[in-house]
Coordinates of C-alpha atoms and ligand atoms in Angstrom, one line a residue:
M1 CA 151.1 104.8 93.7
T2 CA 148.2 103.1 92.1
D3 CA 148.4 103.2 88.4
W4 CA 145.3 104.5 86.8
S5 CA 146.3 105.1 83.4
R6 CA 143.7 102.7 82.0
L7 CA 141.1 104.5 83.5
T8 CA 142.4 108.0 82.7
S9 CA 142.8 107.3 79.0
R10 CA 139.2 106.0 78.9
L11 CA 137.7 109.0 80.7
T12 CA 139.7 111.3 78.2
Q13 CA 138.6 109.4 75.1
R14 CA 135.0 109.8 76.4
Q15 CA 135.5 113.5 76.8
Q16 CA 137.2 114.0 73.8
Q17 CA 134.1 112.0 72.0
Q18 CA 131.6 114.7 73.7
L19 CA 130.2 111.8 75.6
I20 CA 131.3 112.6 79.2
R21 CA 128.2 112.5 81.7
Q22 CA 127.8 115.1 84.2
R23 CA 125.2 115.0 87.1
N24 CA 123.1 118.0 88.2
T25 CA 122.6 118.6 91.9
V26 CA 118.9 118.8 92.8
E27 CA 118.3 121.4 95.8
T28 CA 114.3 120.8 95.4
A29 CA 111.7 118.2 95.5
Q30 CA 110.7 116.6 92.1
S31 CA 108.3 118.9 90.4
A32 CA 107.7 121.0 87.2
E33 CA 110.2 123.6 88.6
I34 CA 113.3 122.5 90.6
I35 CA 116.6 124.2 91.7
S36 CA 119.8 122.9 90.5
N37 CA 123.2 124.2 91.5
G38 CA 121.6 127.6 92.4
E39 CA 119.3 127.7 89.2
K40 CA 115.6 127.8 88.5
L41 CA 114.6 125.1 86.1
L42 CA 111.8 124.0 84.3
N43 CA 112.1 120.2 84.3
F44 CA 111.2 118.4 81.3
C45 CA 113.4 115.2 81.6
S46 CA 112.1 113.6 84.9
N47 CA 109.8 110.3 84.7
D48 CA 107.5 111.5 87.4
Y49 CA 104.7 111.5 84.6
L50 CA 102.0 111.7 86.8
G51 CA 103.5 114.3 89.2
L52 CA 103.2 112.1 92.1
A53 CA 107.0 111.7 93.4
N54 CA 105.9 114.9 95.6
H55 CA 102.4 114.3 96.6
P56 CA 101.1 115.4 99.9
Q57 CA 99.4 112.0 100.3
V58 CA 102.5 109.9 99.4
I59 CA 104.7 111.5 101.6
T60 CA 102.3 111.2 104.5
A61 CA 102.3 107.5 104.0
L62 CA 105.9 107.4 104.0
Q63 CA 106.3 109.5 107.0
Q64 CA 103.5 107.5 109.1
A65 CA 104.9 104.1 108.0
A66 CA 108.3 105.2 109.0
V67 CA 107.2 106.1 112.5
E68 CA 105.5 102.8 112.9
Y69 CA 108.0 100.5 111.0
G70 CA 111.2 102.5 111.5
V71 CA 113.4 103.1 108.1
G72 CA 115.5 100.2 107.3
S73 CA 114.0 96.7 106.6
G74 CA 116.8 95.1 108.4
A75 CA 117.2 91.9 106.2
S76 CA 116.2 90.2 103.0
H77 CA 112.8 89.4 102.3
L78 CA 113.7 85.8 102.7
V79 CA 115.2 86.4 106.2
S80 CA 113.2 88.9 108.4
G81 CA 113.0 91.9 106.2
H82 CA 109.3 91.0 104.6
S83 CA 106.9 93.4 106.3
K84 CA 103.3 93.6 106.2
L85 CA 103.3 96.6 104.2
H86 CA 105.3 95.2 101.4
H87 CA 103.1 92.1 101.6
E88 CA 99.8 94.4 101.3
L89 CA 101.7 96.1 98.3
E90 CA 102.1 92.7 96.8
E91 CA 98.7 91.8 97.1
A92 CA 97.4 95.2 95.7
L93 CA 99.7 94.9 92.8
A94 CA 98.5 91.3 91.9
E95 CA 94.7 92.4 92.0
F96 CA 95.6 95.6 89.9
T97 CA 97.3 93.7 87.1
G98 CA 94.9 90.7 87.4
R99 CA 97.4 88.1 88.2
Q100 CA 97.6 85.4 90.9
R101 CA 100.7 87.0 92.6
A102 CA 103.2 89.8 92.4
L103 CA 106.7 90.1 93.9
L104 CA 108.6 93.3 95.0
F105 CA 112.1 94.1 93.9
S106 CA 114.3 97.0 95.4
T107 CA 114.8 98.2 91.6
G108 CA 113.5 97.7 88.1
Y109 CA 117.4 97.1 87.1
M110 CA 117.3 94.2 89.7
A111 CA 113.8 92.9 88.7
N112 CA 114.8 92.7 85.1
V113 CA 118.2 90.8 85.9
G114 CA 116.5 88.7 88.3
V115 CA 113.7 87.5 86.4
I116 CA 115.7 86.6 83.2
S117 CA 118.4 84.9 85.0
A118 CA 116.2 82.9 87.1
L119 CA 114.2 81.7 84.2
V120 CA 116.6 80.9 81.8
E121 CA 120.1 79.2 81.6
K122 CA 122.5 77.7 79.2
G123 CA 121.0 75.9 76.4
D124 CA 117.9 78.4 76.5
V125 CA 117.6 81.4 74.4
V126 CA 116.7 84.6 75.1
L127 CA 115.3 87.1 72.3
Q128 CA 115.3 90.7 72.9
D129 CA 114.1 93.9 71.1
K130 CA 117.2 95.9 69.7
L131 CA 116.3 98.9 71.9
N132 CA 115.7 97.2 75.1
H133 CA 116.5 98.8 78.1
A134 CA 119.8 98.0 79.6
S135 CA 118.8 95.9 82.5
L136 CA 117.1 93.6 80.2
I137 CA 120.2 93.3 78.3
D138 CA 122.2 92.6 81.2
G139 CA 120.0 90.1 82.7
G140 CA 120.3 88.5 79.2
L141 CA 124.0 88.3 79.4
L142 CA 124.3 87.3 82.9
S143 CA 121.8 84.3 82.4
G144 CA 124.2 82.4 80.6
A145 CA 121.3 81.6 77.8
R146 CA 122.1 82.0 73.9
F147 CA 121.3 85.9 73.5
T148 CA 120.0 87.2 70.3
R149 CA 118.4 90.7 69.3
Y150 CA 115.5 91.3 66.8
L151 CA 115.2 94.4 65.0
H152 CA 113.2 97.0 66.6
N153 CA 109.2 96.1 66.9
D154 CA 109.8 93.9 64.0
L155 CA 107.8 91.0 63.9
A156 CA 109.3 89.2 60.9
S157 CA 112.7 89.5 62.5
L158 CA 111.6 88.1 65.8
T159 CA 110.1 85.4 64.0
Q160 CA 113.1 84.5 62.0
K161 CA 115.1 84.4 65.2
L162 CA 112.6 82.0 66.8
Q163 CA 113.1 79.6 63.9
Q164 CA 116.6 80.0 64.0
H165 CA 117.4 79.2 67.7
Q166 CA 115.0 76.7 68.7
T167 CA 117.1 74.9 71.4
G168 CA 115.8 74.8 75.1
Q169 CA 113.3 77.3 76.4
Q170 CA 112.7 80.6 74.3
L171 CA 112.2 83.9 76.2
I172 CA 111.0 86.8 74.3
V173 CA 111.7 90.2 76.2
T174 CA 110.4 93.5 75.4
D175 CA 109.8 97.0 76.9
G176 CA 106.1 97.9 76.9
V177 CA 107.1 101.3 75.9
F178 CA 110.4 102.0 74.8
S179 CA 112.5 104.5 77.3
M180 CA 114.3 106.5 74.8
D181 CA 111.8 106.6 72.1
G182 CA 108.8 106.2 73.5
D183 CA 106.9 104.2 71.1
I184 CA 104.8 101.3 72.3
A185 CA 105.7 97.6 71.4
P186 CA 103.1 95.5 69.0
L187 CA 102.3 93.5 72.3
T188 CA 99.2 91.7 70.4
D189 CA 101.4 90.6 67.7
I190 CA 104.4 89.5 69.7
A191 CA 102.0 87.6 72.1
T192 CA 100.6 85.5 69.2
V193 CA 104.2 85.1 67.8
A194 CA 105.1 83.8 71.3
K195 CA 102.4 81.3 71.6
Q196 CA 102.7 79.8 68.2
H197 CA 106.4 79.1 69.4
S198 CA 105.5 78.1 72.9
A199 CA 108.0 80.8 73.9
W200 CA 107.9 82.4 77.2
L201 CA 106.8 86.1 77.2
M202 CA 108.1 89.1 79.4
V203 CA 107.3 92.6 79.2
D204 CA 109.0 95.5 80.9
D205 CA 106.4 98.3 81.5
A206 CA 108.6 100.8 83.4
H207 CA 107.1 103.5 81.6
G208 CA 103.6 102.3 80.6
F209 CA 102.7 101.1 84.0
G210 CA 100.4 104.2 85.6
C211 CA 100.3 106.1 82.4
L212 CA 98.6 103.8 80.2
G213 CA 95.3 101.8 80.2
P214 CA 92.1 103.0 81.5
N215 CA 93.2 103.0 85.1
G216 CA 97.0 103.0 84.8
E217 CA 97.2 99.3 84.5
G218 CA 99.7 99.7 81.7
S219 CA 100.6 98.8 78.2
V220 CA 99.1 95.2 78.5
T221 CA 95.6 96.3 79.4
E222 CA 95.9 99.5 77.0
A223 CA 96.5 96.4 74.1
G224 CA 93.4 94.9 75.3
L225 CA 95.4 91.5 76.3
A226 CA 94.8 89.6 79.4
A227 CA 97.3 88.3 81.8
E228 CA 97.8 85.0 80.3
D229 CA 98.7 86.6 76.9
I230 CA 101.8 88.5 78.7
P231 CA 102.6 85.8 81.4
I232 CA 105.6 87.8 82.9
L233 CA 104.9 91.7 83.7
V234 CA 107.6 93.8 85.3
G235 CA 106.5 97.1 86.3
T236 CA 108.6 100.0 88.1
F237 CA 107.6 102.6 90.8
G238 CA 110.3 104.9 89.9
K239 CA 108.6 106.5 87.1
A240 CA 104.9 107.2 87.2
L241 CA 104.2 106.1 90.7
G242 CA 106.8 108.5 91.9
T243 CA 108.4 106.1 94.6
S244 CA 111.4 103.4 94.1
G245 CA 111.3 100.0 93.6
A246 CA 109.5 97.6 91.3
F247 CA 107.4 94.4 90.9
V248 CA 107.0 91.1 89.0
A249 CA 103.5 90.0 88.4
G250 CA 102.2 86.6 87.2
D251 CA 101.2 83.1 88.1
E252 CA 101.9 81.4 91.3
V253 CA 104.3 79.2 89.9
L254 CA 106.5 82.1 88.1
I255 CA 106.4 84.1 91.5
E256 CA 107.3 81.1 93.8
S257 CA 110.4 80.3 91.4
L258 CA 111.6 83.8 91.7
I259 CA 111.2 83.6 95.6
Q260 CA 113.6 80.7 95.3
F261 CA 115.8 81.4 92.2
A262 CA 116.1 85.1 91.6
R263 CA 119.3 85.9 93.2
P264 CA 118.7 89.8 93.2
Y265 CA 115.7 89.0 95.0
I266 CA 117.2 86.8 97.4
Y267 CA 120.6 88.3 98.2
T268 CA 119.5 91.8 99.1
T269 CA 118.0 94.0 101.9
A270 CA 114.1 94.5 101.2
M271 CA 113.2 97.8 100.4
P272 CA 112.2 100.0 103.3
P273 CA 108.6 99.2 104.4
A274 CA 107.7 103.0 104.2
I275 CA 108.5 103.1 100.6
A276 CA 106.0 100.1 100.2
A277 CA 103.6 102.2 102.2
A278 CA 104.0 105.3 100.0
T279 CA 103.9 103.2 96.8
L280 CA 100.5 101.9 98.0
A281 CA 99.3 105.4 98.6
S282 CA 100.5 106.3 95.1
L283 CA 98.9 103.1 93.6
K284 CA 95.6 104.6 94.9
L285 CA 96.2 108.0 93.3
V286 CA 97.1 106.2 90.0
Q287 CA 93.9 104.0 90.0
T288 CA 91.5 106.7 91.1
E289 CA 92.8 110.0 89.7
N290 CA 92.2 109.8 85.9
W291 CA 92.6 113.4 85.5
R292 CA 96.3 112.9 85.9
R293 CA 96.5 110.9 82.9
E294 CA 94.1 113.0 80.9
K295 CA 96.2 116.1 81.7
L296 CA 99.3 114.3 80.6
Q297 CA 97.6 113.4 77.3
R298 CA 96.7 117.1 76.9
N299 CA 100.4 118.2 77.7
I300 CA 101.6 115.7 74.9
S301 CA 99.1 116.8 72.4
Q302 CA 100.0 120.4 73.0
F303 CA 103.8 119.6 72.7
R304 CA 103.2 117.6 69.4
S305 CA 101.4 119.9 67.7
G306 CA 103.3 122.9 69.0
A307 CA 106.7 121.3 67.9
S308 CA 105.5 120.0 64.3
H309 CA 104.4 123.7 64.0
L310 CA 107.9 124.7 64.3
G311 CA 109.2 122.2 62.0
L312 CA 110.8 119.7 64.8
Q313 CA 111.2 116.2 63.5
L314 CA 108.9 114.2 66.1
M315 CA 109.2 110.6 66.7
E316 CA 106.3 108.2 66.5
S317 CA 105.3 108.3 70.1
V318 CA 102.0 109.1 71.7
T319 CA 103.7 108.8 75.2
A320 CA 105.1 111.1 77.7
I321 CA 108.5 110.4 76.0
Q322 CA 108.9 112.9 73.2
P323 CA 112.6 112.7 71.8
I324 CA 114.1 115.1 69.3
V325 CA 116.7 113.3 67.4
V326 CA 119.6 115.5 66.7
G327 CA 122.1 112.9 65.4
D328 CA 125.4 114.1 66.3
A329 CA 126.3 113.8 70.2
E330 CA 127.9 117.3 70.4
A331 CA 125.0 118.9 68.8
A332 CA 122.6 117.3 71.1
L333 CA 124.7 118.7 74.0
M334 CA 124.8 122.3 72.5
L335 CA 121.0 122.2 72.2
S336 CA 120.5 121.0 75.5
Q337 CA 123.1 123.7 77.0
Q338 CA 121.0 126.4 75.0
L339 CA 118.1 125.4 76.6
K340 CA 119.4 125.3 79.9
A341 CA 120.7 129.0 79.4
Q342 CA 116.9 129.6 79.0
G343 CA 115.7 127.9 82.2
I344 CA 114.8 124.5 80.8
L345 CA 116.2 121.3 81.8
V346 CA 116.2 118.8 79.2
T347 CA 119.4 116.2 78.8
A348 CA 121.4 115.1 75.9
I349 CA 120.9 111.5 75.6
R350 CA 124.1 110.1 73.7
P351 CA 125.6 106.7 73.0
P352 CA 126.0 104.2 74.6
T353 CA 122.8 104.9 75.7
V354 CA 121.4 105.4 72.4
P355 CA 122.9 103.9 69.2
V356 CA 125.6 106.1 67.6
G357 CA 124.5 108.7 65.2
T358 CA 120.9 109.1 67.0
S359 CA 121.8 111.5 70.1
R360 CA 118.8 113.1 70.9
L361 CA 117.1 115.6 73.5
R362 CA 114.8 113.2 75.4
I363 CA 112.0 115.6 76.5
T364 CA 109.3 114.1 78.9
L365 CA 106.0 115.5 79.9
S366 CA 104.3 115.0 83.2
A367 CA 100.6 116.0 84.5
S368 CA 102.4 118.2 86.7
H369 CA 103.2 120.7 83.7
S370 CA 101.2 123.6 83.0
E371 CA 99.9 124.6 79.6
Q372 CA 102.0 127.6 80.1
Q373 CA 105.1 125.7 80.8
V374 CA 104.8 123.5 78.0
N375 CA 104.4 127.0 75.8
Q376 CA 107.5 128.0 77.5
L377 CA 109.3 124.9 76.4
L378 CA 108.0 125.2 72.8
E379 CA 109.5 128.9 72.7
S380 CA 112.7 128.0 74.0
L381 CA 113.0 125.2 71.6
E382 CA 112.5 127.9 68.7
Q383 CA 115.2 130.0 70.2
A384 CA 117.6 127.2 70.9
C385 CA 117.3 125.8 67.4
K386 CA 117.7 129.2 65.7
Q387 CA 120.7 129.9 67.6
F388 CA 121.9 126.5 67.0
K389 CA 121.6 127.1 63.4
T390 CA 123.4 130.3 63.4
T391 CA 126.3 128.4 65.4
S392 CA 126.7 125.4 63.3
S393 CA 126.5 127.6 60.0
R394 CA 129.4 129.8 61.5
L395 CA 131.4 126.3 62.2
N396 CA 130.6 124.9 58.8
Ligands
PLP1 C1 114.0 102.6 84.4 C2 113.8 101.6 83.9 C3 114.1 100.4 84.5 C4 114.9 100.2 85.8 O1 113.8 100.7 87.0 P1 114.8 101.2 88.2 O2 113.6 101.0 89.2 O3 115.0 102.5 88.2 O4 116.0 100.5 88.5 C5 114.0 99.2 83.7 N1 113.3 99.1 82.6 C6 113.2 100.4 81.8 C7 112.4 100.1 80.4 C8 113.3 101.6 82.5 O5 112.9 102.6 82.0

C-alpha cells in the first residue's frame, strides 16, 4: 500500500483552517443564471464580463470551424499544428492592439510562464507587484532570475527595488487590472519609471482586455499609452472574450524570440483551430458592440451605489471585479454559503489565493446581468449580512 500520510495530513490541515476548496459542477452554459448540482443559481463569480461565452455567433464560428478543420490541432505550432485560423487571429490581435505581431498561447498561465522564462535568466532581475497573478509569480520563479516583489501599486517601492537590484536585465511585471482586488495599475507612472531605468515592462491584461479602452483594447489604451510604453502585452481569452487561450503582443523581435525560446509555446499542442475561430468571432463582437461595455459599467455603478447604501465596505475598483473583504476565511465561507442558500453564487476567495486575513467574496459583474438581477444580489447580500451578524454574535 502506498503511504499517503504526508498528503492526508496536509489535507486535514487545510480542512481545519477552513481553506479546503470544492468544485461546483455546472450543468448549463455560462450565463447570468446557471444550474449547479441541480440548483438554479444567479452567477456572480464568473469572468465572462461581456456575456460572450455563450454567444450564438461565437458558438456558430466554433461549429463551422470544427466541421472544416476538425477538433484537434494535431501538433504544436512549430510542427504541423499552426493553422490558418490561428494565423488570422494573431494578425487580428496585432492590429487591434497596435503592435507588430501577436502570438497565441493555449492558456494565460502558459503565456505568462513562457514569456517571463524566455526573456530573463540567472543574472537578471524580475520585479513584480505583490498582488500579481500566480502565473506571473510562477514564471518569475521558473526563470531563475533574481525575484523581487514591490508593494502593491507603489511607485516608490518599485523605484527602490530597481535601484537595489541593478544587475543584468530588469523586467517589471504587473497585472493591468488586479484579479482579486479589481483595481487598475498606475501604468503611466510605471512606464515612466521603466524607461528611466531601461527596464523591460510587461503587463498582464487578463481582466482589462475586452472591458477597458474605447473599443475594448484594454488597460494600456484606457491609460492613453502607446504600444512602445508597454512593450510586452499579454491578454487572455477566457475572461471578457468568453473563449479560451491567450496571446502576447509586441515587436517583431519579441515575438520571434518567444517562438524560439518560450518552452510553454514550443512544447505543447496548439489550441484547437475552432477555438481560434470562435475567438475571432468574439473579438469582432468586442470591437463593435460597445453597448456591452456600457451595460457592464451601468451594472458596476448600480452595484457600488447599492452596496455602499447597505454600508458594505467596497474596494477602490471601477472594474467588473467588486470584492467585499471579510477578513476571516471561515466568515467569508459562511457568507458565501448564506448567499447560495438564497440562490446567489459568489465564491469565497481565501488564502493562499489572497493574503491571510483578507478573505473575501469576489463578486464579479457582467453585461449579461439585468438590473433586476443586480438588485437581487444586493437584497441577498443584505440578508446574508444580517444573518451573519446574528450568528457571529451568538458565537461570541
Ligand atoms: C485568469 C488569469 C490568468 C490565466 O489565464 P488562463 O487563460 O485562465 O490560464 C493570467 N493572469 C491573470 C491576471 C488572470 O486573471
